[in-house]
Amino acid sequence: MTHVLVRWITERAWDVYSVRALVDAELSVRLLTEENTIKKVRGEVVSVRWKDGEAPAEAELLDFGSERSMEKKRANLAKAAVATKEPEAAAEDHSVCQCDAAKKLAEMEDYIKNLEDRLHVAEDRLQMAENNAESFAMVKKASKLVRRLQALQEAPRQADVPKADTEDIGGGVMVEKTVISRLHAHCQGLPTKFARSLLRNVFTDEELRQKSLYGKGTNAYKEGPAKDGLDPVRLNAVLGMHRFVFE
């Protein structure tokens, strides 16, 4: 996390805080995401949350960068402030000379620290780029694993399922041979049971529900509406098979 260097308005003191300490969240985001934002806002007065539970205080925003570079710059500013503090009885020309020297020294140190700060920012961005590259590689590898798992899950579904042997009982109506063999074994000498069982194999329960064989009314309900008949092709196939077995 990068930090800011501030100078308090009410006293001649400097401090370094995490960028999150700025009350202005939008400014914090701009400093983190937009290059050279500090050049645009340097010298502005900002509110800083300097201590938990205490009201924010106003300070002048001086710089932005890594914590290490900001702490070095703060220490140099403090040293420069001590060096430029003259006794009240000192001569004016001596004071001016010392102030000029301290100012030039501070400017030189500021320039050097600015270069160091830019170097640290570049290092941070390089680290972020490396982390992003590693994350991308991990995501790519995970995607491959997911695709392989999906392929393994789909493989059994796509495998060819051997079809049961069937027999055409007439009109292209196919019935499994095992069903026909079972009917022969269980319905021997029982033509009615054979016919009903074969109907239930050729038609679904839904197709048989509330239906009559030929769609005609019954003697018991002559006044009622005629029921729908079964599919004639499959029905004729069942009847043909029945006749073949029992006639």
Short mmCIF file of C-alpha atoms in Angstrom, two decimals:
data_model
loop_
_atom_site.label_atom_id
_atom_site.label_comp_id
_atom_site.label_asym_id
_atom_site.label_seq_id
_atom_site.Cartn_x
_atom_site.Cartn_y
_atom_site.Cartn_z
CA MET A 1 0.00 0.00 0.00
CA THR A 2 1.41 3.46 -0.94
CA HIS A 3 1.52 6.40 1.45
CA VAL A 4 1.24 10.18 1.52
CA LEU A 5 3.50 12.80 3.09
CA VAL A 6 1.64 15.69 4.74
CA ARG A 7 2.52 18.86 6.66
CA TRP A 8 0.12 19.86 9.40
CA ILE A 9 -1.49 23.27 9.03
CA THR A 10 -1.42 24.09 12.74
CA GLU A 11 2.22 23.19 13.40
CA ARG A 12 5.58 22.86 11.70
CA ALA A 13 5.57 19.06 11.54
CA TRP A 14 5.43 16.37 8.88
CA ASP A 15 3.88 12.90 8.99
CA VAL A 16 3.46 9.88 6.72
CA TYR A 17 0.11 8.05 6.50
CA SER A 18 -1.41 5.33 4.39
CA VAL A 19 -3.35 6.75 1.46
CA ARG A 20 -6.45 5.25 3.09
CA ALA A 21 -6.14 7.83 5.86
CA LEU A 22 -7.32 10.54 3.46
CA VAL A 23 -10.96 11.45 4.09
CA ASP A 24 -11.42 12.13 0.36
CA ALA A 25 -11.83 8.57 -0.94
CA GLU A 26 -11.97 9.75 -4.54
CA LEU A 27 -8.57 11.41 -4.18
CA SER A 28 -7.18 8.19 -2.68
CA VAL A 29 -8.34 6.21 -5.70
CA ARG A 30 -6.91 8.76 -8.13
CA LEU A 31 -3.53 8.64 -6.42
CA LEU A 32 -3.50 4.85 -6.63
CA THR A 33 -4.72 4.49 -10.21
CA GLU A 34 -3.79 7.65 -12.14
CA GLU A 35 -0.16 8.41 -12.82
CA ASN A 36 1.16 11.90 -11.94
CA THR A 37 -1.97 12.78 -9.92
CA ILE A 38 0.27 14.01 -7.10
CA LYS A 39 1.66 16.70 -9.42
CA LYS A 40 -1.85 18.08 -9.86
CA VAL A 41 -2.86 18.04 -6.20
CA ARG A 42 0.46 18.74 -4.43
CA GLY A 43 0.01 21.65 -2.01
CA GLU A 44 -3.74 21.15 -1.56
CA VAL A 45 -5.17 21.06 1.95
CA VAL A 46 -6.70 17.68 2.76
CA SER A 47 -8.39 16.11 5.77
CA VAL A 48 -6.45 13.26 7.36
CA ARG A 49 -7.69 10.63 9.79
CA TRP A 50 -4.61 10.82 11.96
CA LYS A 51 -5.88 8.66 14.85
CA ASP A 52 -8.76 6.25 15.40
CA GLY A 53 -11.53 7.85 17.42
CA GLU A 54 -10.27 11.39 16.78
CA ALA A 55 -11.63 13.98 14.37
CA PRO A 56 -9.70 14.37 11.10
CA ALA A 57 -7.19 17.22 10.93
CA GLU A 58 -6.22 19.42 8.00
CA ALA A 59 -2.80 19.11 6.42
CA GLU A 60 -0.98 20.13 3.26
CA LEU A 61 -0.48 17.24 0.83
CA LEU A 62 3.20 17.18 -0.14
CA ASP A 63 3.92 13.88 -1.85
CA PHE A 64 2.78 10.33 -2.61
CA GLY A 65 4.75 7.09 -2.92
CA SER A 66 6.00 4.06 -1.06
CA GLU A 67 6.15 4.17 2.72
CA ARG A 68 9.94 3.90 2.74
CA SER A 69 10.49 6.82 0.38
CA MET A 70 7.93 9.00 2.18
CA GLU A 71 9.57 8.32 5.57
CA LYS A 72 12.98 9.28 4.14
CA LYS A 73 11.55 12.47 2.70
CA ARG A 74 9.84 13.32 6.00
CA ALA A 75 13.11 12.83 7.89
CA ASN A 76 14.98 15.04 5.44
CA LEU A 77 12.36 17.79 5.72
CA ALA A 78 12.58 17.64 9.49
CA LYS A 79 16.39 17.88 9.33
CA ALA A 80 16.18 20.78 6.91
CA ALA A 81 13.72 22.54 9.21
CA VAL A 82 16.10 22.20 12.13
CA ALA A 83 19.03 23.37 10.02
CA THR A 84 17.19 26.47 8.85
CA LYS A 85 15.98 27.45 12.32
CA GLU A 86 18.12 30.39 13.36
CA PRO A 87 18.57 31.97 16.78
CA GLU A 88 16.71 35.24 17.09
CA ALA A 89 20.00 37.04 17.73
CA ALA A 90 21.76 35.77 14.55
CA ALA A 91 22.76 38.28 11.91
CA GLU A 92 20.38 38.65 8.96
CA ASP A 93 23.01 37.91 6.26
CA HIS A 94 24.14 34.79 8.07
CA SER A 95 20.53 33.67 8.37
CA VAL A 96 19.90 34.23 4.68
CA CYS A 97 23.05 32.30 3.75
CA GLN A 98 22.15 29.34 5.91
CA CYS A 99 18.55 29.35 4.64
CA ASP A 100 19.71 29.38 1.01
CA ALA A 101 22.10 26.49 1.61
CA ALA A 102 19.43 24.50 3.41
CA LYS A 103 16.97 25.26 0.64
CA LYS A 104 19.37 24.04 -2.05
CA LEU A 105 20.16 20.96 0.00
CA ALA A 106 16.48 20.25 0.48
CA GLU A 107 15.83 20.73 -3.23
CA MET A 108 18.66 18.34 -4.12
CA GLU A 109 17.47 15.76 -1.61
CA ASP A 110 13.91 16.21 -2.82
CA TYR A 111 15.04 15.57 -6.39
CA ILE A 112 16.94 12.43 -5.35
CA LYS A 113 14.07 11.15 -3.25
CA ASN A 114 11.68 11.86 -6.10
CA LEU A 115 13.80 9.63 -8.33
CA GLU A 116 13.81 6.96 -5.61
CA ASP A 117 10.05 7.26 -5.32
CA ARG A 118 9.61 6.80 -9.05
CA LEU A 119 11.86 3.76 -8.85
CA HIS A 120 9.78 2.27 -6.04
CA VAL A 121 6.56 2.92 -7.97
CA ALA A 122 8.07 1.20 -10.99
CA GLU A 123 9.08 -1.74 -8.79
CA ASP A 124 5.55 -1.94 -7.35
CA ARG A 125 4.03 -1.92 -10.83
CA LEU A 126 6.46 -4.60 -11.97
CA GLN A 127 5.45 -6.74 -9.01
CA MET A 128 1.77 -6.20 -9.82
CA ALA A 129 2.41 -7.18 -13.43
CA GLU A 130 4.21 -10.34 -12.32
CA ASN A 131 1.35 -11.18 -9.94
CA ASN A 132 -1.18 -10.62 -12.72
CA ALA A 133 0.82 -12.86 -15.04
CA GLU A 134 0.92 -15.59 -12.40
CA SER A 135 -2.82 -15.19 -11.79
CA PHE A 136 -3.53 -15.41 -15.52
CA ALA A 137 -1.45 -18.58 -15.77
CA MET A 138 -3.30 -20.11 -12.82
CA VAL A 139 -6.69 -19.22 -14.32
CA LYS A 140 -5.65 -20.66 -17.67
CA LYS A 141 -4.50 -23.88 -16.01
CA ALA A 142 -7.70 -24.10 -13.98
CA SER A 143 -9.79 -23.59 -17.12
CA LYS A 144 -8.00 -26.49 -18.79
CA LEU A 145 -8.69 -28.70 -15.78
CA VAL A 146 -12.37 -27.72 -15.81
CA ARG A 147 -12.63 -28.56 -19.51
CA ARG A 148 -10.97 -31.94 -18.90
CA LEU A 149 -13.37 -32.71 -16.05
CA GLN A 150 -16.33 -31.72 -18.20
CA ALA A 151 -15.06 -33.98 -20.98
CA LEU A 152 -14.72 -36.87 -18.53
CA GLN A 153 -18.26 -36.26 -17.26
CA GLU A 154 -19.67 -36.15 -20.77
CA ALA A 155 -17.78 -39.24 -21.99
CA PRO A 156 -20.14 -41.81 -20.40
CA ARG A 157 -23.16 -39.98 -21.81
CA GLN A 158 -21.70 -39.92 -25.29
CA ALA A 159 -20.63 -43.56 -25.23
CA ASP A 160 -22.61 -45.79 -27.53
CA VAL A 161 -25.21 -47.72 -25.54
CA PRO A 162 -25.81 -51.13 -27.09
CA LYS A 163 -29.36 -51.33 -28.38
CA ALA A 164 -31.53 -54.26 -27.39
CA ASP A 165 -32.51 -56.69 -30.13
CA THR A 166 -35.97 -55.88 -31.45
CA GLU A 167 -38.52 -57.60 -33.64
CA ASP A 168 -40.98 -56.09 -36.09
CA ILE A 169 -44.44 -57.30 -35.01
CA GLY A 170 -46.06 -55.63 -38.02
CA GLY A 171 -46.35 -52.22 -39.64
CA GLY A 172 -42.81 -51.32 -38.61
CA VAL A 173 -43.70 -51.50 -34.88
CA MET A 174 -40.58 -52.71 -33.06
CA VAL A 175 -40.71 -54.61 -29.75
CA GLU A 176 -37.73 -55.95 -27.83
CA LYS A 177 -37.25 -59.67 -28.34
CA THR A 178 -36.82 -60.15 -24.60
CA VAL A 179 -40.33 -58.71 -24.08
CA ILE A 180 -41.82 -61.09 -26.64
CA SER A 181 -40.01 -64.06 -25.07
CA ARG A 182 -41.27 -63.05 -21.64
CA LEU A 183 -44.85 -62.79 -22.92
CA HIS A 184 -44.63 -66.25 -24.49
CA ALA A 185 -43.39 -67.68 -21.20
CA HIS A 186 -45.83 -65.93 -18.85
CA CYS A 187 -48.94 -65.79 -21.02
CA GLN A 188 -48.94 -69.24 -22.55
CA GLY A 189 -52.57 -70.25 -23.05
CA LEU A 190 -53.73 -66.80 -21.87
CA PRO A 191 -54.52 -64.80 -25.01
CA THR A 192 -56.23 -61.94 -23.16
CA LYS A 193 -53.29 -61.45 -20.79
CA PHE A 194 -50.91 -61.65 -23.75
CA ALA A 195 -52.81 -58.95 -25.65
CA ARG A 196 -53.04 -56.58 -22.64
CA SER A 197 -49.36 -57.02 -21.78
CA LEU A 198 -48.30 -56.42 -25.37
CA LEU A 199 -50.51 -53.30 -25.52
CA ARG A 200 -48.78 -51.92 -22.41
CA ASN A 201 -45.39 -52.43 -24.07
CA VAL A 202 -46.40 -50.83 -27.35
CA PHE A 203 -48.39 -47.91 -25.82
CA THR A 204 -47.51 -45.73 -22.84
CA ASP A 205 -49.78 -45.41 -19.82
CA GLU A 206 -50.69 -41.89 -20.92
CA GLU A 207 -51.66 -43.13 -24.39
CA LEU A 208 -53.89 -45.85 -22.92
CA ARG A 209 -55.60 -43.62 -20.34
CA GLN A 210 -59.23 -42.77 -21.19
CA LYS A 211 -58.95 -44.39 -24.61
CA SER A 212 -60.87 -47.15 -26.39
CA LEU A 213 -59.47 -49.51 -29.00
CA TYR A 214 -61.23 -47.98 -32.00
CA GLY A 215 -62.63 -44.72 -30.64
CA LYS A 216 -66.20 -45.95 -30.36
CA GLY A 217 -68.66 -45.67 -27.48
CA THR A 218 -69.26 -48.65 -25.20
CA ASN A 219 -72.52 -50.48 -24.68
CA ALA A 220 -72.50 -49.46 -21.02
CA TYR A 221 -72.31 -45.73 -21.93
CA LYS A 222 -74.14 -45.44 -25.20
CA GLU A 223 -75.28 -41.91 -24.43
CA GLY A 224 -71.81 -40.70 -23.52
CA PRO A 225 -69.27 -39.23 -25.92
CA ALA A 226 -67.05 -41.66 -27.80
CA LYS A 227 -63.50 -41.97 -26.48
CA ASP A 228 -60.46 -41.43 -28.65
CA GLY A 229 -59.09 -44.54 -30.28
CA LEU A 230 -55.55 -45.88 -30.15
CA ASP A 231 -53.04 -45.44 -32.94
CA PRO A 232 -54.37 -47.86 -35.59
CA VAL A 233 -50.93 -48.84 -36.91
CA ARG A 234 -49.64 -50.01 -33.55
CA LEU A 235 -53.02 -51.48 -32.59
CA ASN A 236 -53.16 -53.57 -35.77
CA ALA A 237 -49.60 -54.72 -35.11
CA VAL A 238 -50.60 -55.93 -31.63
CA LEU A 239 -53.69 -57.72 -32.98
CA GLY A 240 -51.68 -59.28 -35.78
CA MET A 241 -49.09 -60.58 -33.31
CA HIS A 242 -51.87 -61.91 -31.12
CA ARG A 243 -53.46 -63.80 -34.01
CA PHE A 244 -50.08 -65.16 -35.07
CA VAL A 245 -49.46 -66.61 -31.59
CA PHE A 246 -52.90 -67.96 -30.74
CA GLU A 247 -54.48 -68.95 -34.07
#
